[in-house]
XYZ file of C-alpha atoms in Angstrom:
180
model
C 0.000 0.000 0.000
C 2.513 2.537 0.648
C 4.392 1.648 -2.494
C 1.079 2.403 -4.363
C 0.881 5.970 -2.341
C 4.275 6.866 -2.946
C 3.820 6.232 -6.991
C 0.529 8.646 -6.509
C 2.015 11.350 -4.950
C 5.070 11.441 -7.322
C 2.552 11.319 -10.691
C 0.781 14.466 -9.199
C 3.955 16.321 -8.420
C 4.897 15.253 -11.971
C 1.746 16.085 -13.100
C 2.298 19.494 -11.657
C 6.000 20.254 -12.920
C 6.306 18.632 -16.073
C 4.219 21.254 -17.482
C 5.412 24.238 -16.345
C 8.744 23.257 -16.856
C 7.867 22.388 -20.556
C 6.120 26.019 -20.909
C 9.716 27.665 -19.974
C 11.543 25.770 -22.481
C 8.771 26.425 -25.616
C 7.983 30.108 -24.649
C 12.397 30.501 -24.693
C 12.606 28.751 -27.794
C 9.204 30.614 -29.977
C 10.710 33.829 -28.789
C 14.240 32.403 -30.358
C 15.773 34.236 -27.144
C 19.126 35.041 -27.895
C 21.792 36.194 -24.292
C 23.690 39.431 -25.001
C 27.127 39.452 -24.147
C 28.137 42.738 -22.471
C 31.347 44.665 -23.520
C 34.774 43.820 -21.879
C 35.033 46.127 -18.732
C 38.306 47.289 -19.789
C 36.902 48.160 -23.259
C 34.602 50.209 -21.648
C 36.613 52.366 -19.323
C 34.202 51.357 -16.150
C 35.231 49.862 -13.187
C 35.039 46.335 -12.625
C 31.663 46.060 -9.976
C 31.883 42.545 -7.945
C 28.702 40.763 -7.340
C 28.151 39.182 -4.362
C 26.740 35.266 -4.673
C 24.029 34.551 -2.787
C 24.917 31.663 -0.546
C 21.507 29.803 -1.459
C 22.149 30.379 -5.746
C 23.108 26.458 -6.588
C 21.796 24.968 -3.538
C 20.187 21.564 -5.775
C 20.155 18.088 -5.071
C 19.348 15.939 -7.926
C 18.252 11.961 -6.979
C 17.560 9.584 -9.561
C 14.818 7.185 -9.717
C 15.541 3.715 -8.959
C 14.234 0.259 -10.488
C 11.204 0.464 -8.223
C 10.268 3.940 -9.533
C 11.234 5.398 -6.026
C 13.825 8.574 -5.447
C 15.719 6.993 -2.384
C 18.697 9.408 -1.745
C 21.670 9.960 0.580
C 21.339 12.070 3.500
C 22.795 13.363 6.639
C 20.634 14.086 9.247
C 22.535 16.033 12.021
C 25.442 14.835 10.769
C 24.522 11.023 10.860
C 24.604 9.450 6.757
C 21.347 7.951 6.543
C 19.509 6.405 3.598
C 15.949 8.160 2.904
C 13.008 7.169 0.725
C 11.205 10.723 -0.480
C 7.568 9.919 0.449
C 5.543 13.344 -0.608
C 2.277 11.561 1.141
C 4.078 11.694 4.472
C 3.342 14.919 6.108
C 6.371 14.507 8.273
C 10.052 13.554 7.814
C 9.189 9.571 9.759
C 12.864 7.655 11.424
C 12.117 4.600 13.891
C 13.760 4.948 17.474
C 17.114 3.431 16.107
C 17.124 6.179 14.134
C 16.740 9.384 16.498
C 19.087 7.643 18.734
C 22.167 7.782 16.323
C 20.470 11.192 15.608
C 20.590 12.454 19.301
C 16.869 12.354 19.717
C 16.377 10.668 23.131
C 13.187 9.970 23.664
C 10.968 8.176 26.854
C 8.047 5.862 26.424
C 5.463 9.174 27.251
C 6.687 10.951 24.350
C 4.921 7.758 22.186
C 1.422 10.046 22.459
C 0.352 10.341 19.073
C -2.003 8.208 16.857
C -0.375 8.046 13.100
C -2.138 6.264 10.326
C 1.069 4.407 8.349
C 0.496 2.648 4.898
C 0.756 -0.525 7.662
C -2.478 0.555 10.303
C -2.211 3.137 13.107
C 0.657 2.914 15.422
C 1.825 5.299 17.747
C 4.489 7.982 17.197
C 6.217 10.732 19.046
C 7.275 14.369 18.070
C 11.086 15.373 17.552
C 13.003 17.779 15.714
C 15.714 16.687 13.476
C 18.266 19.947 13.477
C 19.491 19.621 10.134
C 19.095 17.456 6.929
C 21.774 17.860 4.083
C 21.287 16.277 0.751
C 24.515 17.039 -1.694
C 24.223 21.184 -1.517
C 20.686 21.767 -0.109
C 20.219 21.463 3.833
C 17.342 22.111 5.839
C 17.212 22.676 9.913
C 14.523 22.054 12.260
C 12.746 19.659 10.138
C 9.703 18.367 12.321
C 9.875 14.381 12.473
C 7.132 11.625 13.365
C 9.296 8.891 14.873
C 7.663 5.355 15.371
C 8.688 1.924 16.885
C 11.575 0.366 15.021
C 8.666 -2.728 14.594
C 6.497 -0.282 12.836
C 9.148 1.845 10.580
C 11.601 -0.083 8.680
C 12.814 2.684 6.312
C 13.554 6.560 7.044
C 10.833 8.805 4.501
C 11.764 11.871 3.734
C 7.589 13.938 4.029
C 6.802 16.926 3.384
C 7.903 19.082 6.699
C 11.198 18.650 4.832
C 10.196 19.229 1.226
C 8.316 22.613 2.104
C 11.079 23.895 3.344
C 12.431 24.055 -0.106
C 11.593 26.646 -2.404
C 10.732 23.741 -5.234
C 10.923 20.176 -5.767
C 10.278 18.558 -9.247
C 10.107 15.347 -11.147
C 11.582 15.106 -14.897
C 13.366 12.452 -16.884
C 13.447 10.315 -13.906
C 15.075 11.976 -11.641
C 13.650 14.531 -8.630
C 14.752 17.536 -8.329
C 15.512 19.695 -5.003
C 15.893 23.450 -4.896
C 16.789 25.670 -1.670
């Protein structure tokens, strides 16, 4: 089941950002859009004015899909490498207890409060905050988590409460996409 929900939520983010990212590349090439190249600054006689990079410009992760049709990608989470499955049906970023361990989450059998409906039944879960999750140039901090028995979690899903945090995510020519 959550195979099947992880292949729905990918189609309608591909649904979404095929498109548009189609309409950029027509509306570029009707136009025939041609880049000017400025003059040489010493042809000119003007100064040379630095730009300053934004630190965020080139913050993109790229993770290719595998044989399944999932985007599982390499990750470190505070600092810990950790495998992740990109799950855009999970609201939250969802580790099992092994997990926040290595992570520095400690957590007591009280914190296991909350009721979570999993592609396996409902379970309970408990609330953490994962302080930072880096995949290749893009990193994210205080990324809410849902983290559930280790009997009821097998795999580490990267949800949304990481995603939104990004100013885009896209699917095209099999492979996601992740902008900061």
């Amino acid at each position: 089941m959550e195979k099947y929900l992880v292949i729905a939520g990918l189609l309608i983010v591909g649904a979404i950002g095929v498109p548009k990212y189609l309409d950029g590349r027509i509306d570029a090439s009707e136009t025939g859009a041609q880049v000017a190249k400025a003059p040489e600054p010493e042809a000119t006689g003007k100064p040379v004015r630095k730009v300053s990079a934004n630190p965020l410009d080139g913050r993109k992760a790229r993770v290719e899909m595998d044989d399944r049709g999932h985007f599982v990608a390499q990750a470190r989470m505070n600092g810990i490498k950790s495998e992740v499955l990109v799950d855009t049906g999970a609201t939250y970023v969802a580790i099992n207890e092994t997990t926040a361990r290595k992570l520095g989450i400690h957590l007591k059998e009280a914190d296991f409060k909350y009721k979570v409906r999993t592609a396996n039944g409902i379970t309970m879960a408990a609330s953490a905050i994962i302080d930072e999750i880096e995949i290749d140039r893009v990193r994210v901090t205080d990324v809410q988590a849902s983290v559930s028995r280790d009997s009821a979690l097998g795999v580490t899903l990267l949800g949304m409460s990481f995603l939104k945090k990004l100013k885009k995510f896209e699917i095209g020519n099999n492979e996601l996409l992740l902008t900061q």
